[in-house]
Short mmCIF file of C-alpha atoms and ligand atoms in Angstrom, two decimals:
data_model
loop_
_atom_site.label_atom_id
_atom_site.label_comp_id
_atom_site.label_asym_id
_atom_site.label_seq_id
_atom_site.Cartn_x
_atom_site.Cartn_y
_atom_site.Cartn_z
CA MET A 1 -1.14 32.08 -18.27
CA SER A 2 -1.95 33.09 -21.83
CA ARG A 3 -3.60 30.55 -24.08
CA PHE A 4 -0.49 30.51 -26.29
CA LEU A 5 1.84 29.74 -23.37
CA SER A 6 -0.33 27.00 -21.96
CA THR A 7 -0.62 25.41 -25.42
CA LEU A 8 3.18 25.49 -25.68
CA LEU A 9 3.52 23.95 -22.24
CA VAL A 10 1.12 21.16 -23.08
CA LEU A 11 2.90 20.51 -26.38
CA GLY A 12 6.22 20.48 -24.56
CA LEU A 13 4.95 17.97 -22.03
CA ILE A 14 3.52 15.72 -24.73
CA LEU A 15 6.77 15.84 -26.72
CA SER A 16 9.01 15.28 -23.74
CA PHE A 17 6.90 12.38 -22.54
CA SER A 18 6.72 10.77 -25.95
CA ALA A 19 10.48 11.17 -26.27
CA SER A 20 11.19 9.79 -22.83
CA GLN A 21 8.70 6.98 -23.39
CA LEU A 22 10.55 5.95 -26.55
CA CYS A 23 13.89 6.28 -24.81
CA SER A 24 12.78 4.27 -21.74
CA ASN A 25 11.20 1.59 -23.89
CA ALA A 26 14.50 1.27 -25.72
CA LEU A 27 16.45 1.13 -22.46
CA ALA A 28 14.04 -1.41 -21.02
CA LYS A 29 14.60 -3.51 -24.19
CA GLY A 30 10.95 -4.44 -24.30
CA ARG A 31 10.94 -5.61 -20.70
CA THR A 32 7.91 -5.01 -18.49
CA LEU A 33 8.02 -3.06 -15.25
CA ARG A 34 8.04 -6.37 -13.40
CA GLN A 35 11.04 -7.64 -15.34
CA VAL A 36 12.98 -4.42 -14.83
CA ALA A 37 12.18 -4.30 -11.08
CA THR A 38 13.07 -7.97 -10.64
CA SER A 39 16.42 -7.40 -12.36
CA LYS A 40 17.08 -4.70 -9.71
CA HIS A 41 15.93 -6.97 -6.83
CA PHE A 42 13.17 -4.47 -6.18
CA LEU A 43 9.60 -5.29 -5.23
CA ILE A 44 7.05 -3.50 -7.37
CA GLY A 45 3.56 -4.27 -6.14
CA SER A 46 -0.06 -3.67 -6.91
CA ALA A 47 -3.24 -4.02 -4.91
CA GLY A 48 -5.28 -6.66 -6.70
CA SER A 49 -8.70 -8.08 -6.02
CA ILE A 50 -10.26 -11.31 -7.22
CA TRP A 51 -13.56 -9.39 -7.26
CA LYS A 52 -12.15 -7.20 -10.04
CA PHE A 53 -10.88 -9.95 -12.34
CA THR A 54 -12.25 -9.53 -15.87
CA PRO A 55 -13.60 -12.29 -18.15
CA ASP A 56 -11.16 -11.26 -20.90
CA GLY A 57 -8.22 -11.64 -18.50
CA SER A 58 -6.91 -8.13 -19.12
CA TYR A 59 -6.91 -7.09 -15.43
CA GLN A 60 -5.20 -10.31 -14.33
CA ASN A 61 -2.72 -10.09 -17.17
CA THR A 62 -1.65 -6.56 -16.26
CA LEU A 63 -1.30 -7.61 -12.63
CA SER A 64 0.87 -10.63 -13.29
CA THR A 65 3.04 -9.27 -16.09
CA GLN A 66 3.79 -5.85 -14.60
CA PHE A 67 4.16 -6.53 -10.86
CA ASN A 68 6.21 -9.00 -8.81
CA MET A 69 4.23 -8.46 -5.60
CA LEU A 70 0.50 -8.43 -4.86
CA THR A 71 -1.45 -7.00 -1.94
CA PRO A 72 -4.96 -8.49 -1.75
CA GLU A 73 -7.02 -5.31 -1.74
CA ASN A 74 -9.93 -6.46 0.44
CA GLU A 75 -10.04 -10.25 0.66
CA LEU A 76 -7.96 -10.53 3.85
CA LYS A 77 -9.67 -7.79 5.84
CA TRP A 78 -11.46 -8.88 9.00
CA PHE A 79 -14.98 -8.55 7.52
CA ALA A 80 -13.99 -11.04 4.82
CA THR A 81 -11.96 -13.55 6.82
CA GLU A 82 -14.02 -13.75 10.03
CA PRO A 83 -17.49 -12.43 9.20
CA GLN A 84 -18.96 -14.13 12.25
CA GLN A 85 -17.16 -14.80 15.48
CA GLY A 86 -15.04 -17.93 15.17
CA LYS A 87 -16.37 -18.71 11.64
CA PHE A 88 -13.48 -18.12 9.28
CA ASP A 89 -13.94 -17.78 5.55
CA PHE A 90 -10.87 -18.09 3.34
CA TYR A 91 -12.72 -18.72 0.07
CA TRP A 92 -11.81 -15.41 -1.63
CA GLY A 93 -8.50 -14.98 0.17
CA ASP A 94 -7.38 -18.43 -1.03
CA LYS A 95 -8.30 -17.57 -4.61
CA ILE A 96 -6.28 -14.35 -4.77
CA VAL A 97 -3.37 -15.97 -2.93
CA ALA A 98 -3.42 -18.91 -5.38
CA PHE A 99 -3.36 -16.46 -8.29
CA ALA A 100 -0.29 -14.72 -6.85
CA GLN A 101 1.42 -18.04 -6.21
CA GLN A 102 0.71 -19.33 -9.73
CA ASN A 103 2.34 -16.18 -11.04
CA ASN A 104 5.28 -16.34 -8.69
CA MET A 105 4.41 -13.08 -6.97
CA ARG A 106 5.32 -12.18 -3.40
CA ILE A 107 2.23 -11.53 -1.26
CA HIS A 108 1.82 -8.65 1.15
CA GLY A 109 -1.03 -9.56 3.53
CA HIS A 110 -3.41 -6.73 4.32
CA THR A 111 -4.52 -6.34 7.12
CA LEU A 112 -4.98 -7.94 10.54
CA VAL A 113 -5.98 -5.18 12.97
CA TRP A 114 -7.63 -2.01 11.65
CA PHE A 115 -10.43 0.18 12.95
CA ASP A 116 -12.07 0.01 9.50
CA SER A 117 -13.46 -2.98 7.63
CA LEU A 118 -14.45 -4.69 10.87
CA PRO A 119 -17.56 -6.85 10.93
CA ALA A 120 -20.33 -5.50 13.18
CA TRP A 121 -19.78 -8.24 15.75
CA VAL A 122 -16.34 -6.79 16.48
CA LYS A 123 -17.07 -3.11 15.95
CA ASN A 124 -20.18 -3.08 18.13
CA GLY A 125 -19.14 -5.92 20.40
CA THR A 126 -19.44 -5.62 24.16
CA PHE A 127 -16.31 -7.48 25.23
CA THR A 128 -14.36 -7.39 28.44
CA ARG A 129 -10.66 -6.63 28.04
CA ASP A 130 -9.68 -10.29 28.32
CA GLU A 131 -12.37 -11.33 25.87
CA LEU A 132 -11.26 -8.83 23.23
CA ILE A 133 -7.62 -9.86 23.65
CA ALA A 134 -8.70 -13.47 23.06
CA VAL A 135 -10.79 -12.44 20.02
CA MET A 136 -7.88 -10.50 18.54
CA LYS A 137 -5.41 -13.30 19.25
CA ASN A 138 -7.66 -15.93 17.68
CA HIS A 139 -8.26 -13.77 14.61
CA ILE A 140 -4.60 -12.96 14.02
CA GLN A 141 -3.32 -16.44 14.68
CA THR A 142 -5.96 -18.26 12.64
CA VAL A 143 -5.43 -16.02 9.60
CA VAL A 144 -1.62 -15.91 9.79
CA SER A 145 -1.37 -19.69 10.37
CA HIS A 146 -3.70 -20.38 7.45
CA TYR A 147 -1.33 -18.50 5.12
CA LYS A 148 1.93 -19.51 6.76
CA GLY A 149 4.54 -20.16 4.09
CA LYS A 150 2.34 -18.50 1.46
CA ILE A 151 2.13 -14.91 2.66
CA GLN A 152 5.58 -13.57 3.36
CA GLU A 153 4.67 -10.26 4.99
CA TRP A 154 1.72 -8.77 6.85
CA ASP A 155 0.30 -5.39 7.72
CA VAL A 156 -0.32 -6.39 11.33
CA VAL A 157 -1.66 -3.06 12.54
CA ASN A 158 -3.07 -0.51 10.12
CA GLU A 159 -3.73 3.18 10.85
CA ALA A 160 -3.49 3.06 14.64
CA ILE A 161 -2.51 6.73 14.78
CA GLU A 162 -5.09 9.51 14.80
CA HIS A 163 -5.60 11.14 11.39
CA HIS A 164 -3.15 14.02 11.84
CA GLY A 165 -0.97 12.32 14.42
CA ASN A 166 -2.19 13.75 17.73
CA GLY A 167 -2.11 10.48 19.60
CA LEU A 168 -3.50 7.02 18.96
CA ARG A 169 -6.70 6.70 16.98
CA ASP A 170 -9.85 5.87 18.86
CA ASN A 171 -11.03 2.34 18.08
CA ILE A 172 -12.52 -0.60 19.95
CA PHE A 173 -9.08 -2.12 20.60
CA LEU A 174 -7.69 1.05 22.15
CA ARG A 175 -10.85 1.64 24.20
CA VAL A 176 -11.18 -1.89 25.56
CA ILE A 177 -7.60 -3.21 25.64
CA GLY A 178 -5.54 0.00 25.85
CA PRO A 179 -2.46 1.07 23.82
CA GLU A 180 -0.85 -2.34 24.49
CA TYR A 181 -3.10 -3.85 21.83
CA ILE A 182 -0.49 -2.82 19.25
CA ALA A 183 2.38 -4.71 20.89
CA MET A 184 0.10 -7.69 21.52
CA ALA A 185 -0.99 -7.86 17.87
CA PHE A 186 2.64 -8.08 16.71
CA GLN A 187 3.43 -10.69 19.33
CA PHE A 188 0.45 -12.85 18.30
CA ALA A 189 1.36 -12.60 14.61
CA HIS A 190 4.98 -13.46 15.32
CA GLU A 191 3.97 -16.53 17.32
CA ALA A 192 1.85 -17.76 14.40
CA ASP A 193 4.57 -17.23 11.77
CA PRO A 194 8.03 -16.33 13.07
CA ASP A 195 9.31 -15.97 9.48
CA ALA A 196 6.79 -13.38 8.33
CA VAL A 197 7.90 -9.76 7.98
CA LEU A 198 5.55 -7.77 10.21
CA PHE A 199 4.56 -4.24 9.19
CA TYR A 200 3.07 -1.26 10.96
CA ASN A 201 1.23 0.62 8.18
CA ASP A 202 -0.12 4.19 8.13
CA PHE A 203 -0.68 7.26 5.97
CA GLY A 204 0.44 10.88 5.97
CA THR A 205 3.89 10.38 7.48
CA GLU A 206 5.65 11.50 4.29
CA ASN A 207 3.86 14.83 4.69
CA TRP A 208 3.05 15.70 8.26
CA PRO A 209 5.79 16.21 10.88
CA ILE A 210 3.50 15.68 13.91
CA LYS A 211 2.28 12.33 12.63
CA SER A 212 5.67 11.14 11.44
CA ASP A 213 7.27 12.01 14.80
CA PHE A 214 4.47 10.21 16.62
CA GLN A 215 4.93 7.13 14.42
CA TYR A 216 8.71 7.21 14.76
CA ASN A 217 8.48 7.37 18.57
CA LEU A 218 5.81 4.67 18.66
CA LEU A 219 7.99 2.30 16.62
CA LYS A 220 11.12 3.16 18.58
CA GLY A 221 9.25 2.39 21.81
CA LEU A 222 7.94 -0.92 20.47
CA LEU A 223 11.42 -1.97 19.35
CA LYS A 224 12.86 -1.01 22.72
CA GLN A 225 10.33 -3.29 24.42
CA GLY A 226 11.38 -6.13 22.09
CA VAL A 227 8.09 -6.17 20.15
CA PRO A 228 8.55 -8.11 16.88
CA VAL A 229 7.81 -5.29 14.46
CA ASN A 230 10.09 -5.63 11.41
CA ALA A 231 8.89 -3.06 8.93
CA VAL A 232 6.93 0.10 8.37
CA GLY A 233 4.64 0.90 5.48
CA LEU A 234 3.97 4.36 4.13
CA GLN A 235 0.62 4.22 2.36
CA MET A 236 1.06 7.44 0.37
CA HIS A 237 -2.32 8.23 -1.14
CA GLU A 238 -1.24 11.44 -2.84
CA TYR A 239 -2.81 14.24 -4.81
CA SER A 240 -0.58 15.25 -7.68
CA ASP A 241 -1.68 18.86 -7.38
CA ASN A 242 -0.24 18.86 -3.85
CA PRO A 243 3.41 17.83 -4.35
CA ILE A 244 5.11 15.45 -1.92
CA PRO A 245 7.81 17.25 0.10
CA VAL A 246 10.46 15.01 -1.42
CA ASP A 247 13.36 15.87 0.89
CA ARG A 248 11.46 15.33 4.11
CA TYR A 249 9.90 12.14 2.74
CA ARG A 250 13.33 10.73 1.83
CA LYS A 251 14.68 11.68 5.27
CA GLU A 252 11.67 10.00 6.85
CA LEU A 253 12.45 6.77 4.97
CA GLN A 254 16.06 7.07 6.13
CA ARG A 255 15.30 7.61 9.80
CA LEU A 256 12.80 4.72 9.84
CA GLY A 257 15.44 2.56 8.18
CA SER A 258 17.96 3.65 10.80
CA LEU A 259 15.73 2.05 13.46
CA GLY A 260 16.57 -1.24 11.74
CA LEU A 261 13.17 -1.51 10.08
CA ARG A 262 12.48 -2.49 6.50
CA VAL A 263 10.53 0.27 4.81
CA GLY A 264 7.97 0.00 2.04
CA VAL A 265 5.64 2.26 0.15
CA THR A 266 2.48 0.22 0.49
CA GLU A 267 -0.48 1.96 -1.18
CA PHE A 268 0.78 4.61 -3.55
CA ASP A 269 -1.55 6.51 -5.84
CA ALA A 270 -1.60 10.06 -7.14
CA SER A 271 -5.02 11.53 -7.77
CA SER A 272 -5.96 14.90 -9.10
CA LYS A 273 -8.54 16.70 -6.97
CA GLU A 274 -9.74 18.71 -9.95
CA PRO A 275 -9.45 16.18 -12.75
CA GLN A 276 -11.14 18.34 -15.36
CA LYS A 277 -9.45 21.66 -14.61
CA ASN A 278 -6.15 21.26 -16.43
CA PRO A 279 -5.50 19.83 -19.89
CA LEU A 280 -5.10 16.05 -19.85
CA ALA A 281 -1.49 16.01 -21.04
CA MET A 282 -0.53 18.42 -18.28
CA ARG A 283 -2.27 16.35 -15.61
CA LEU A 284 -0.63 13.17 -16.87
CA GLY A 285 2.76 14.91 -16.87
CA VAL A 286 2.41 16.20 -13.31
CA GLN A 287 1.26 12.76 -12.19
CA ALA A 288 4.22 11.08 -13.89
CA GLN A 289 6.57 13.44 -12.05
CA THR A 290 4.84 12.69 -8.72
CA TYR A 291 5.38 8.96 -9.30
CA ALA A 292 9.01 9.48 -10.34
CA ASN A 293 9.75 11.53 -7.21
CA ALA A 294 8.18 8.94 -4.94
CA VAL A 295 9.94 5.94 -6.52
CA SER A 296 13.27 7.67 -6.76
CA ALA A 297 13.37 8.57 -3.04
CA CYS A 298 12.56 4.96 -2.17
CA ARG A 299 15.31 3.70 -4.49
CA ALA A 300 17.78 6.11 -2.86
CA VAL A 301 17.23 4.63 0.62
CA SER A 302 18.59 1.13 1.11
CA ALA A 303 15.92 0.16 3.68
CA CYS A 304 13.15 0.86 1.16
CA LYS A 305 12.63 -2.46 -0.59
CA SER A 306 9.17 -2.20 -2.09
CA PHE A 307 6.82 0.17 -3.84
CA THR A 308 3.17 -0.84 -4.19
CA ILE A 309 0.60 1.00 -6.28
CA TRP A 310 -2.95 0.91 -4.93
CA GLY A 311 -4.82 -0.54 -7.85
CA VAL A 312 -4.18 -2.06 -11.26
CA ASN A 313 -5.94 0.43 -13.52
CA ASP A 314 -7.93 3.64 -13.38
CA LYS A 315 -11.20 1.83 -13.97
CA THR A 316 -11.00 -0.48 -10.98
CA THR A 317 -9.03 1.54 -8.45
CA HIS A 318 -10.89 2.70 -5.35
CA GLN A 319 -10.58 6.32 -6.54
CA SER A 320 -11.59 5.60 -10.12
CA ASP A 321 -12.98 9.12 -10.69
CA LEU A 322 -9.50 10.56 -10.03
CA ALA A 323 -7.41 8.40 -12.39
CA PRO A 324 -4.66 7.85 -9.80
CA VAL A 325 -2.71 4.80 -11.05
CA ILE A 326 -0.28 3.97 -13.86
CA PHE A 327 -2.57 2.11 -16.26
CA ASP A 328 -5.64 3.76 -17.75
CA ALA A 329 -9.15 2.32 -17.79
CA ASN A 330 -8.17 0.09 -20.74
CA ASN A 331 -4.98 -1.18 -19.10
CA GLN A 332 -2.84 0.99 -21.34
CA PRO A 333 0.31 2.42 -19.75
CA LYS A 334 0.16 6.12 -18.86
CA PRO A 335 3.13 8.51 -18.72
CA ALA A 336 3.35 7.60 -15.00
CA TYR A 337 4.07 4.00 -16.04
CA THR A 338 6.99 5.12 -18.13
CA SER A 339 8.29 7.36 -15.38
CA VAL A 340 8.19 4.52 -12.82
CA LEU A 341 9.86 2.15 -15.29
CA ARG A 342 12.54 4.71 -16.10
CA THR A 343 13.19 5.54 -12.45
CA VAL A 344 13.60 1.90 -11.48
CA LEU A 345 15.72 1.24 -14.55
CA ARG A 346 18.11 4.08 -13.82
CA SER A 347 18.38 3.43 -10.10
CA LYS A 348 21.37 1.62 -8.61
C1 XIL B 1 -9.72 0.38 0.23
C2 XIL B 1 -10.01 -0.50 -0.97
O1 XIL B 1 -9.19 -0.10 -2.05
C3 XIL B 1 -11.48 -0.37 -1.35
O2 XIL B 1 -11.80 -1.31 -2.38
C4 XIL B 1 -12.36 -0.63 -0.13
O3 XIL B 1 -13.71 -0.39 -0.48
C5 XIL B 1 -11.96 0.24 1.04
O4 XIL B 1 -10.57 0.07 1.31
N1 XIL B 1 -6.14 2.46 3.29
C6 XIL B 1 -6.06 1.09 3.37
C7 XIL B 1 -6.75 0.26 2.36
O5 XIL B 1 -5.30 0.57 4.20
O6 XIL B 1 -7.20 -0.97 2.88
C8 XIL B 1 -7.91 0.97 1.71
O7 XIL B 1 -8.39 0.16 0.65
C9 XIL B 1 -7.48 2.34 1.21
C10 XIL B 1 -6.98 3.19 2.37
#
């Protein structure tokens, strides 16, 4: 592309985003994203961590004014809640949960059974099958009971499918217990809190047919056996230079919904693999479009009730070098913020 054309393109993007920003702000009548989403009965979430709270309150303020749902980013993972066998620690979990409650936010609990973030005593444990079932049951039931009535929904099993979808992922639970560990985990969680919405959560299923078919069949099989799985989460860690196949993603949401499951986008972000390659305005524009596409497909599918962004701002997100979220390092809204706001605002 000639220098002249790319300058024009960048100018065009800046103008169109400034114009649409003005227009959306007017339509939103000064309301925040949270207020607009709430008026549409839509859950707009963010991953938030007590370990990232700032002394000036700016991180917390963005979290509570812009989002009506919070996923504790790390505080409820196994390493944090049961660092030693049978010794539970809810110090940090209680703090982030109290913050969400004080701000009247729904809480999405993350996560009970995952191959990652396990303390060494579990990961390298030498358990018999019965022992590991008992360990898993005690972990799930102690954590879920502790937050009963406070945490309304849980990622019960996270990333149980192999990276690209060729079978179940190898982990200690699969090796020692067998594939039934998934059904058992849901059963244990349900026993501890029959009112909680129980999620299976994984990544890549918006993109990859093999993995999405595997997940679909896994969930269908669990439901057929009467396993209390109520919902499915699509993590969606995206790269904005690798566009989401929007049609197949929307159809995926629809077919999961047709199983009778609630659907949620649980960890959305849109990074740029080559952050410095393109002009900033162009990158921000492409990212805003990626967000708009993702939110709009969710809004078009009735089963899709929530959209969570994985991190509050670009400074504190887990991919902070790739500027993947909707607030910049200073908590200022990016074009992606406006595009999410506008998409929610215009949706039915
Ligand atoms: C990430 C957190 O954001 C980081 O702070 C932490 O160091 C590692 O985990 N999929 C998940 C999340 O389900 O729990 C991960 O969160 C991101 C990928």
